[in-house]
XYZ file of C-alpha atoms in Angstrom:
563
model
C 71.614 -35.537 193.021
C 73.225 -37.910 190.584
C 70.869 -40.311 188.018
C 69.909 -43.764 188.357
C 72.604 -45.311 186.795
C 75.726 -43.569 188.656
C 73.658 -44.660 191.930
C 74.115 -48.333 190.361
C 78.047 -47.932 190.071
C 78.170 -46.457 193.563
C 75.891 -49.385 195.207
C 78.386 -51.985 193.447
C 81.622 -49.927 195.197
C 79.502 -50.165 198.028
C 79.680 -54.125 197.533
C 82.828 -53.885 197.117
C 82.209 -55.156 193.685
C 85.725 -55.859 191.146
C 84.793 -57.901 188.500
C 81.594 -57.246 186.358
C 80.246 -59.332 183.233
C 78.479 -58.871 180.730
C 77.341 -57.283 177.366
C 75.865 -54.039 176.696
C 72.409 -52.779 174.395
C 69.861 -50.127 174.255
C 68.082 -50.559 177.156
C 71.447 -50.627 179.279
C 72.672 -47.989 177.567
C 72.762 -45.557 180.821
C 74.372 -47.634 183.259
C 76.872 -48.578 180.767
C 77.596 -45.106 179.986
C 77.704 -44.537 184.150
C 80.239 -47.684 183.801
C 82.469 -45.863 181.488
C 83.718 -43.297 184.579
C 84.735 -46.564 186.735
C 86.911 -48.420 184.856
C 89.278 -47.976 187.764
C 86.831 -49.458 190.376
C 85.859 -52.405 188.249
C 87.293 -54.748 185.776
C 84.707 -55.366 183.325
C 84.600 -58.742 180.860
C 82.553 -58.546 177.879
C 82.003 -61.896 176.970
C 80.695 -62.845 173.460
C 77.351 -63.885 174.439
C 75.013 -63.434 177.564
C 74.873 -66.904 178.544
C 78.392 -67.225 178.818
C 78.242 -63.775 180.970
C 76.299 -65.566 183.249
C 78.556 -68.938 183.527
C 81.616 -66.935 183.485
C 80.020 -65.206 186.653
C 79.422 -68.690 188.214
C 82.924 -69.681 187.741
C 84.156 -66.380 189.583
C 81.670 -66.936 192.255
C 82.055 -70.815 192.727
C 86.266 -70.366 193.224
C 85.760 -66.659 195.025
C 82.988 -66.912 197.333
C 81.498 -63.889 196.117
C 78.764 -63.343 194.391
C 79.466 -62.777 190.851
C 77.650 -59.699 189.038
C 76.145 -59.463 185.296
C 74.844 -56.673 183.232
C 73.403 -57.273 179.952
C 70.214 -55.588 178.266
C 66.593 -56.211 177.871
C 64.796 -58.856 175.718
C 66.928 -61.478 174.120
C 70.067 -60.747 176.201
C 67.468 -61.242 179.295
C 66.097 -64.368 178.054
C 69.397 -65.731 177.468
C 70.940 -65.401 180.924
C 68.150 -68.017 182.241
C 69.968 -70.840 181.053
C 73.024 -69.053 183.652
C 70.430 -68.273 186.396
C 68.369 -71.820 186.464
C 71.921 -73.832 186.397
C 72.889 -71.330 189.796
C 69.946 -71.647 191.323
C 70.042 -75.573 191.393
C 73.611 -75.566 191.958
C 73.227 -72.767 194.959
C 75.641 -70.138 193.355
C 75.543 -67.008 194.275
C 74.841 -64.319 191.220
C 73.132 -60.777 191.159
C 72.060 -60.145 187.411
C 71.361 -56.648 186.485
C 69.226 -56.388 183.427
C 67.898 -53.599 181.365
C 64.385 -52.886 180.723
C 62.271 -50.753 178.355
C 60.322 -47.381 179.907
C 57.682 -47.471 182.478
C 55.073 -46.423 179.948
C 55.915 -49.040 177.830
C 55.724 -52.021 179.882
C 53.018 -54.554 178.923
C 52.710 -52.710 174.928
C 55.268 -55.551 173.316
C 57.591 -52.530 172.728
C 61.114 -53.347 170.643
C 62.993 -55.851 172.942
C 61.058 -55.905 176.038
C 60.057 -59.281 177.906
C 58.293 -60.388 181.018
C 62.035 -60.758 182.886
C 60.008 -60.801 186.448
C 57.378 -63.686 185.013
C 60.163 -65.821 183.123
C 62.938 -65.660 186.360
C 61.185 -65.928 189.046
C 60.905 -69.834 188.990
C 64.449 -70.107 188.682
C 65.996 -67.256 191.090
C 65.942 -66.649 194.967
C 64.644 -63.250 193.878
C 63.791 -61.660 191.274
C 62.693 -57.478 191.143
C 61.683 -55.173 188.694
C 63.153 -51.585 189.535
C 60.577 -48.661 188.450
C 62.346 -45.361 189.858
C 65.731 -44.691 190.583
C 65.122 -43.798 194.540
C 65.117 -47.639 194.829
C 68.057 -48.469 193.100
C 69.982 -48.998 196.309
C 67.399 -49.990 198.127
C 67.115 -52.938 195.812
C 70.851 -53.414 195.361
C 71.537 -53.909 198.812
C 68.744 -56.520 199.586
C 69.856 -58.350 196.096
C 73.567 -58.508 196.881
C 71.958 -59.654 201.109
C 69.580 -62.378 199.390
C 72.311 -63.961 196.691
C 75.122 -64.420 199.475
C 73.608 -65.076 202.685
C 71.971 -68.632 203.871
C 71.714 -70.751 200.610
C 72.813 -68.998 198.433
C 71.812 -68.561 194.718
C 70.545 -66.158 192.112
C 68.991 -62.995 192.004
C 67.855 -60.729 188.771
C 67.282 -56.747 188.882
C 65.600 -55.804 186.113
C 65.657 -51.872 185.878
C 63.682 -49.829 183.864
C 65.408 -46.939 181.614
C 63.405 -44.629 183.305
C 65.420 -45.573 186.657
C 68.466 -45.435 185.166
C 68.132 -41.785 183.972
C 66.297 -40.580 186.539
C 68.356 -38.408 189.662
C 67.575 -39.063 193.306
C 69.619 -38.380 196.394
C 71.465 -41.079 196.741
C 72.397 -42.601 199.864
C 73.499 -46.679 200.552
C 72.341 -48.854 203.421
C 73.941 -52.530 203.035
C 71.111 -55.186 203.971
C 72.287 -57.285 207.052
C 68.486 -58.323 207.749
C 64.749 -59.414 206.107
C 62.052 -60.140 208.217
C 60.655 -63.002 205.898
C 63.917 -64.648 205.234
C 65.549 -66.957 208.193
C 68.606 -67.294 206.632
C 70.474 -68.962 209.541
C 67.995 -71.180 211.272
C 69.172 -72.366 214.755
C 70.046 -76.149 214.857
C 67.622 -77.651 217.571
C 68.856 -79.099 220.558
C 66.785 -82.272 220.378
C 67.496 -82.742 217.019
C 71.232 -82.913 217.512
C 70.707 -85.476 220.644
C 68.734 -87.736 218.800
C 71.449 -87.315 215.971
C 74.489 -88.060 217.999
C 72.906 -90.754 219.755
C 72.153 -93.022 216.397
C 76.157 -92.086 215.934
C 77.142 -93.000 219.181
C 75.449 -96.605 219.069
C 76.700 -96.947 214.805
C 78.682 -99.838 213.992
C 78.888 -98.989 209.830
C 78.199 -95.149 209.723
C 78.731 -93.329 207.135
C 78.861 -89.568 206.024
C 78.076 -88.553 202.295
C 79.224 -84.819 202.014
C 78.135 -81.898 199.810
C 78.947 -78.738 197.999
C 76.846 -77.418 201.323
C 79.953 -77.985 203.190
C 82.426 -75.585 200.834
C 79.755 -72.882 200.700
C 79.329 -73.301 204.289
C 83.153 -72.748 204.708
C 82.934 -75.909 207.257
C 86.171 -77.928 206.149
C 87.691 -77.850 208.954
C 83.938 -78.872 210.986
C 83.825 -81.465 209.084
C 87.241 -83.340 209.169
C 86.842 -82.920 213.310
C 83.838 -84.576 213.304
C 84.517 -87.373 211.090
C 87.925 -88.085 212.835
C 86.517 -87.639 216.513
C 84.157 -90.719 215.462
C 86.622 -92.072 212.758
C 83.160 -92.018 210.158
C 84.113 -93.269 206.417
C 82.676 -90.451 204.072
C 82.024 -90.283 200.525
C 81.583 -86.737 198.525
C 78.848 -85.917 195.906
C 79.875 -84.360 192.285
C 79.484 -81.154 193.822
C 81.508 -82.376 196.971
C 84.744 -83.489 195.278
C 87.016 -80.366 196.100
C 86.196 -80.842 199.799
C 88.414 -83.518 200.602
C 91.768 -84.695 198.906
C 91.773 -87.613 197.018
C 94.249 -89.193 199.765
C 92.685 -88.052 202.922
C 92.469 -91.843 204.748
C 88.253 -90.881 205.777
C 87.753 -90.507 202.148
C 86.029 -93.441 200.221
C 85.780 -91.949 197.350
C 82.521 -90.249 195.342
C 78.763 -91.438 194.974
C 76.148 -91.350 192.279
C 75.808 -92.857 189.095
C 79.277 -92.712 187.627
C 80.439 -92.768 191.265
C 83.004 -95.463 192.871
C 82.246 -98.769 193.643
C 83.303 -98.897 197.134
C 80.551 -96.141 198.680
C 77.947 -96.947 196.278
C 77.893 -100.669 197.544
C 78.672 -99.525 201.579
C 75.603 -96.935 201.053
C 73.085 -100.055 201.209
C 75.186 -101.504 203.652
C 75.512 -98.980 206.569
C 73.750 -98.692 209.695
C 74.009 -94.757 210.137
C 73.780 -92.497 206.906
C 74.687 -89.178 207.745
C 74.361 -86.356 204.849
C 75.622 -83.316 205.055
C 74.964 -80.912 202.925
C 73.693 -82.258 200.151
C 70.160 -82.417 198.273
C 69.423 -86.418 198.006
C 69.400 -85.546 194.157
C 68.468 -88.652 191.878
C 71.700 -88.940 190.291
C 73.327 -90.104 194.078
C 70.181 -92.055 195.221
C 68.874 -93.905 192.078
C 65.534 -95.746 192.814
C 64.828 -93.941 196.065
C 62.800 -97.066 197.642
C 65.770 -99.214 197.483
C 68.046 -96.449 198.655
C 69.979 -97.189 202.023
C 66.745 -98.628 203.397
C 68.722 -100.277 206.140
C 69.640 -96.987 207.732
C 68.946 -94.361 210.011
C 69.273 -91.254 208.226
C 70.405 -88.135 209.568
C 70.495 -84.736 207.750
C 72.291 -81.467 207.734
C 71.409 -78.798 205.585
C 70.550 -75.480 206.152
C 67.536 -75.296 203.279
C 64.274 -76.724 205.607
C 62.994 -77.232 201.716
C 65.452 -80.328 201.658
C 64.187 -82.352 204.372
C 62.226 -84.887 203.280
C 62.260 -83.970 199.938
C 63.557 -86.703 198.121
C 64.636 -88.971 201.093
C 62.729 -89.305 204.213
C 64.527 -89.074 207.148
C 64.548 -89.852 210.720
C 66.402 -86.859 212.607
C 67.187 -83.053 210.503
C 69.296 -80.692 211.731
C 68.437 -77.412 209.779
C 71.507 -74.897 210.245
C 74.332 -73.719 208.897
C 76.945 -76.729 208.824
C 79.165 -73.767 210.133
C 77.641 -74.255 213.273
C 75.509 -77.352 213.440
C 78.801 -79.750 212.558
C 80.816 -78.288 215.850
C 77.762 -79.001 217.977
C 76.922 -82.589 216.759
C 80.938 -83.185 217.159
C 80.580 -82.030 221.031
C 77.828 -84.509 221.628
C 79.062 -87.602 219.810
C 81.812 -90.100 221.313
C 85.673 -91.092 219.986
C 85.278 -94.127 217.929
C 86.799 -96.325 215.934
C 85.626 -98.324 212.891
C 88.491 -100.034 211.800
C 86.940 -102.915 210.326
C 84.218 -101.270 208.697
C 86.406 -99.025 206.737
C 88.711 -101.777 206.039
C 85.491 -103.280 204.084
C 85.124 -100.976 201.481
C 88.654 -102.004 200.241
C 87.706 -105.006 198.205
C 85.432 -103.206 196.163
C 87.960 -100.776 195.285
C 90.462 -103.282 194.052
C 87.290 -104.522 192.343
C 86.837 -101.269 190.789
C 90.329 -100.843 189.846
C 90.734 -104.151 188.387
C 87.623 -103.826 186.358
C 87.459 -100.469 185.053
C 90.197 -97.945 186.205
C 93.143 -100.572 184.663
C 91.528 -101.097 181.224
C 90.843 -96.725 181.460
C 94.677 -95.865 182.356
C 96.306 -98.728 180.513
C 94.259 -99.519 177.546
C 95.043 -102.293 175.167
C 93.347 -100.468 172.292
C 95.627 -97.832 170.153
C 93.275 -94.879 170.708
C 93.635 -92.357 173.707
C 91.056 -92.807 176.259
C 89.567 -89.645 178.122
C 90.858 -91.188 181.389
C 94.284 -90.985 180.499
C 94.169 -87.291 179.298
C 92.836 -86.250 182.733
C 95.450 -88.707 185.087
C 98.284 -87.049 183.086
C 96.855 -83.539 183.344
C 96.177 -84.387 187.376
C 99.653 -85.698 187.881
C 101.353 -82.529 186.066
C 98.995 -79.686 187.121
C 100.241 -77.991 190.283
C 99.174 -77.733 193.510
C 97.209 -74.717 193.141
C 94.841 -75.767 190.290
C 91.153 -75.575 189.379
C 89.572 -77.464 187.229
C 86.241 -76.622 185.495
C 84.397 -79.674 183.643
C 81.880 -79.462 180.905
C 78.810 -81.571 180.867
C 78.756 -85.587 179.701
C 81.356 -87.898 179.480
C 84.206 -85.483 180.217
C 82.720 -84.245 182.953
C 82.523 -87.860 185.044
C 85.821 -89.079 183.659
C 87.128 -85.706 185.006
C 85.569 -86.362 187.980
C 86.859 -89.703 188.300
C 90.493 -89.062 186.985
C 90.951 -85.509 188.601
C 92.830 -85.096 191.781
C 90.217 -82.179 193.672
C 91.236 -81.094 197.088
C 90.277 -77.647 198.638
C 93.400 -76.365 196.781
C 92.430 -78.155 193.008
C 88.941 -77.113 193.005
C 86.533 -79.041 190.291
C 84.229 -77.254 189.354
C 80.530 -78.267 187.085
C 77.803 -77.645 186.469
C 75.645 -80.614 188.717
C 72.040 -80.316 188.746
C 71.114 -78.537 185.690
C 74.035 -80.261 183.618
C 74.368 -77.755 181.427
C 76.360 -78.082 178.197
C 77.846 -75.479 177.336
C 78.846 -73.969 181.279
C 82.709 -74.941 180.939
C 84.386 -73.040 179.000
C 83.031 -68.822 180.319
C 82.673 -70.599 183.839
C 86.774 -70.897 183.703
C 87.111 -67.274 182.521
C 85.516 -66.455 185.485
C 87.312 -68.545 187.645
C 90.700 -67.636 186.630
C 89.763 -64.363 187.404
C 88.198 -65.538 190.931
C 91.061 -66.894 191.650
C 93.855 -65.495 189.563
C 96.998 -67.206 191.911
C 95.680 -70.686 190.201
C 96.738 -72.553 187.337
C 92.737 -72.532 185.485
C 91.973 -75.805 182.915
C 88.678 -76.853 181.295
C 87.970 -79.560 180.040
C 85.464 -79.615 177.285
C 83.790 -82.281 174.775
C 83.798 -81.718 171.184
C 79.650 -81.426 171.371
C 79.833 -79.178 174.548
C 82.585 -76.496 173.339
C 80.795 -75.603 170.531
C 78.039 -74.383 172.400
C 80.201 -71.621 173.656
C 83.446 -71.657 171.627
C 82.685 -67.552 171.040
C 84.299 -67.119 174.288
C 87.536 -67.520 172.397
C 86.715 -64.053 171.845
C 86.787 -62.933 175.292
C 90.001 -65.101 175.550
C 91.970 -63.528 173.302
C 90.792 -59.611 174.186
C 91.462 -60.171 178.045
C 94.471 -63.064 177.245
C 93.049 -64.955 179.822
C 95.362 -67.721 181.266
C 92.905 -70.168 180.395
C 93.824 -73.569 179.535
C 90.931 -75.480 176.796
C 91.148 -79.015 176.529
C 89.528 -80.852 174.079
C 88.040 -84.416 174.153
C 87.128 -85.022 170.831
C 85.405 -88.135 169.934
C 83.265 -87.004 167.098
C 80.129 -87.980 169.243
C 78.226 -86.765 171.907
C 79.192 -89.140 173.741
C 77.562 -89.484 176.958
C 74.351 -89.690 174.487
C 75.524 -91.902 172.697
C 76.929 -94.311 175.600
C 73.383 -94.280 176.679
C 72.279 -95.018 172.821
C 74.707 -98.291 173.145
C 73.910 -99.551 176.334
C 70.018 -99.114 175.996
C 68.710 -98.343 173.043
C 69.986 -100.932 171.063
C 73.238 -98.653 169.124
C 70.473 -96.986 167.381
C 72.992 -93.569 167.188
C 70.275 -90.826 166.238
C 71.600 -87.382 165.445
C 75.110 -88.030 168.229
C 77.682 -88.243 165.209
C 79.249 -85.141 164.856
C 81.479 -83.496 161.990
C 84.070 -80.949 163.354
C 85.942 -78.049 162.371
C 89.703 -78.449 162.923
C 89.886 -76.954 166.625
C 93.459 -76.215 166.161
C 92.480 -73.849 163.260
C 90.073 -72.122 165.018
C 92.144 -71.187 168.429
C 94.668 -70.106 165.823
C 92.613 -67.807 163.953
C 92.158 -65.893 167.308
C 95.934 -65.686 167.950
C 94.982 -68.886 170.950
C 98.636 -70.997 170.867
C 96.902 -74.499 170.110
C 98.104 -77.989 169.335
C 96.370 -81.646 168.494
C 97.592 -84.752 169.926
C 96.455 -88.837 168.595
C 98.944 -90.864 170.058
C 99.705 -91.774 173.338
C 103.173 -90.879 173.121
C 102.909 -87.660 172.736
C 100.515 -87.237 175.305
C 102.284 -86.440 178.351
C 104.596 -83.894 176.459
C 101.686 -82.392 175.147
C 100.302 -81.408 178.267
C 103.346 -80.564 179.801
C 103.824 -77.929 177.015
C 100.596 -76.737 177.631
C 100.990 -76.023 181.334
C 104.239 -74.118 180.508
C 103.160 -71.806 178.000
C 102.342 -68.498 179.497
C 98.769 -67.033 178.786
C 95.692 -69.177 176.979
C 96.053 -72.653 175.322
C 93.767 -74.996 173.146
C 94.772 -78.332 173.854
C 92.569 -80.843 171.197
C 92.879 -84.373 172.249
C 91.520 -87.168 169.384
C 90.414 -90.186 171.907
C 88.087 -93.372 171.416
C 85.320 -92.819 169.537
C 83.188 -95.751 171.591
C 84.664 -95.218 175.049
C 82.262 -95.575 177.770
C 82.493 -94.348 181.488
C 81.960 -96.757 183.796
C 81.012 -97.708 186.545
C 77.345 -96.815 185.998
C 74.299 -96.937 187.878
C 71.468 -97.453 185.213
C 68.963 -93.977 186.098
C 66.333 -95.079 188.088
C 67.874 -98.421 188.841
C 68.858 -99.754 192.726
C 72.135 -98.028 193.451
C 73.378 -102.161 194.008
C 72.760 -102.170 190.380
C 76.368 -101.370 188.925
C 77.943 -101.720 185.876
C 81.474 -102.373 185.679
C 81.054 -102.786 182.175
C 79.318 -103.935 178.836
C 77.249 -106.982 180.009
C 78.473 -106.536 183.498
């Protein structure tokens, strides 16, 4: 007989669990103490705050491929890993969240830190369970760690009652490999792949916009047969971009609103749209009317809660892209689309002309944001991950940033959460501790989780900060500029000196302003062994274009101020 909590430790060795995060209180009190026996087993990170527990745990599950685990307490630390669990949940990372809870009998009395953690989750989780007795602690365990990982995958919160936790039962673990209710796999129908590779097969302009559904699906490989056995131009989503290198000739580059010229315009242009793995989320489609209403549409996803959603569609194939990319590529024909691809050139030398020249050679004195992230592409190695914060740095990283499946970029996409950058690269260097980690933060964004210095310097975590610092939030204020007439309400910002800061928690740290000591700056950075703060004063009115106006046609593209 052992007690609740030691059952918990055992289910995560079970799991084959190594990396834990989190932050300890009363109500946790037990499991932590159960904790204290297995430091061996697992490596535990307490991060300054329970949000960035939470993003820290999407970082080491977005580069690992694991779920990543949290434990905090009851009450406030519960309410503050929502933030974590809503951004996962849209962004279909897979987290198990262990949080503390007061006694059975006080449940429902408004006793000292507890909260409705069931009621307040469960809109924002794949799952969420409250854990009375400790017989079903692995009962639980199992079908949390089955539900986060398998089919889309996402969040999941166990919130376990002290009673549980102190309780004994004979324990004994049974890993879930199956739930009734849940079809995590459906099986791609046979008529629906027909129909599919028959619009391909008779395409003259098709083209494939790819998702992060492709990386979690682990179908790289699926997909670069099938768009080279039909020789099918594709473009990648935010969440896309580490799926296929920047010089990969099928490549045209990435959609949406801060997206490339080139497959924005060929969207409303092609005969055959074929999405794969991706949601049809606002920021790629813009006004959804106008949206590639000259095309067939054909969609792979393995969420059935996707079709038709957003975009109708005229054949879904709901699988795995695992499996349902290998079958379509059976079925469709060798083709070539020479010309078509050879069309979306002009609009790239557009692009370049009009925006990415006047980003990466500027006539102005003051650093842009674009050339901060070419430099740090062209000097980070080949093993490199990138995590972005939300607003301007984010798309100018985007843009700038060299992803492959090797130089991940990782974001936050659908919740846009500022705020995620800086814990989600603590968990990614430790997700994937053989790469070089950098994130890249804005001056508005880092300060809403600049604690984590804290778990920086106790873990020295090879992290490497960058900071844009315009003394604005900027992508605010861009929109303040462009349409709502430079009225600038509450987006000035007054900062503490950055450099100061890292310093004052033993963080090496420098500032750069001019552009000559910018590439020297970053190469410094990359060669100093352990964490780095890297503060970068650019533009203060730099704007990131191209941009698609939100709600507008996705024709409707700025190249510029008046443009």
């Amino acid at each position: 007989m052992i007690s609740g909590a030691e059952a918990l430790m055992r289910c995560f060795k079970e799991e084959k669990v190594d990396t834990i995060f989190g932050y300890p209180g009363g109500f946790i009190i037990p499991a932590f103490d159960a904790l204290y026996s297995y430091q061996d087993d697992f490596k535990f990170i307490l991060t300054r705050h329970e949000q960035g527990a939470v993003h820290a745990a999407q970082g080491y599950a977005r580069v690992s491929g694991k779920p990543g685990l949290v434990m905090v307490t009851s009450g406030p630390a519960a309410t503050n890993i929502v933030t974590g669990a809503a951004d996962a949940m849209m962004d279909s990372t897979p987290l198990v969240i262990i949080t503390g809870q007061s006694t059975v009998a006080q449940l429902g009395s408004d006793s000292f830190q507890e909260t409705d953690v069931i009621g307040i989750t469960q809109p924002v989780t794949k799952w969420s369970y409250q854990v009375r007795r400790a017989e079903d602690i692995p009962w639980a365990v199992a079908r949390a760690f089955y539900i986060a990982r398998v089919g889309r995958p996402g969040p999941v919160v166990l919130d376990i009652s002290k009673d549980a936790q102190v309780q004994m039962l004979d324990f004994h673990y049974k890993a879930c490999d199956f739930i009734r209710s849940y079809q995590a796999y459906p099986t791609p129908s046979e008529s629906a792949l027909q129909e599919a590779a028959a619009l391909i097969n008779a395409a003259q302009r098709p083209l494939a916009v790819v998702g992060q559904g492709v990386q979690l699906g682990r179908a790289i490989p699926e997909l670069y047969a099938f768009l080279e056995k039909a020789d099918i131009p594709a473009a990648s989503t935010l969440m896309g971009l580490s799926i296929m290198a920047e010089d990969y000739p099928l490549n045209m580059g990435m959609v949406g609103m801060h997206g490339n010229v080139a497959p924005n315009r060929q969207t409303n242009a092609c005969d055959v749209l074929i999405a794969i793995g991706m949601r049809f989320s606002d920021r790629v489609t813009g006004d959804i009317k106008s949206y590639a209403p000259q095309a067939k549409i054909i969609h792979l996803d393995i969420d059935p809660s996707e079709i038709n959603k957003n975009v109708k569609v005229d054949v879904a194939i709901v699988a795995d892209v695992k499996e349902s990319l290998p079958a379509l590529t059976q079925l469709i024909q060798p083709a070539k689309h020479t010309a078509w691809i050879e069309s979306f050139a002009p609009y790239r030398q557009q692009e370049y002309e009009e925006v990415i020249r006047k980003d990466l050679y500027p006539e102005q004195e003051a650093l842009t944001m674009a050339e901060v992230l070419k430099s740090l592409s062209d000097q980070a190695g080949e093993h490199a991950n990138l995590v972005a914060d939300v607003g301007q740095n984010q798309m100018v990283s985007a843009r700038y940033f060299s992803a492959s499946p090797k130089r991940q970029f990782i974001a936050s996409g659908g919740l846009g959460t500022m705020g995620f950058g800086f814990p989600a690269a603590i968990g990614a260097a430790l997700g994937d501790p053989q790469a070089e980690t950098y994130v890249v933060c804005g001056d508005g964004g880092i300060q809403m989780t600049i604690q984590e210095l804290g778990t920086i310097l106790q873990y020295q975590m090879p992290v490497k900060l960058i900071i844009l610092n315009n003394s604005y939030l900027g992508m605010v204020r861009q929109w303040q500029e462009l349409f709502w007439q430079e009225r600038y309400s509450s987006t000035p910002m007054i900062n503490p000196d950055f450099v100061k800061i890292a310093q004052a928690y033993g963080i090496a740290s420098t500032c750069v302003e001019k552009r000559e000591d910018l590439q020297q700056a970053i190469a410094d950075m990359i060669a100093h062994q352990g964490p780095y703060v890297l503060e970068v004063k650019v533009e203060q009115n730099g704007l990131v274009y191209p941009m698609i106006p939100a709600g507008s046609p996705i024709s409707n593209i700025m190249m510029g101020k008046n443009k």
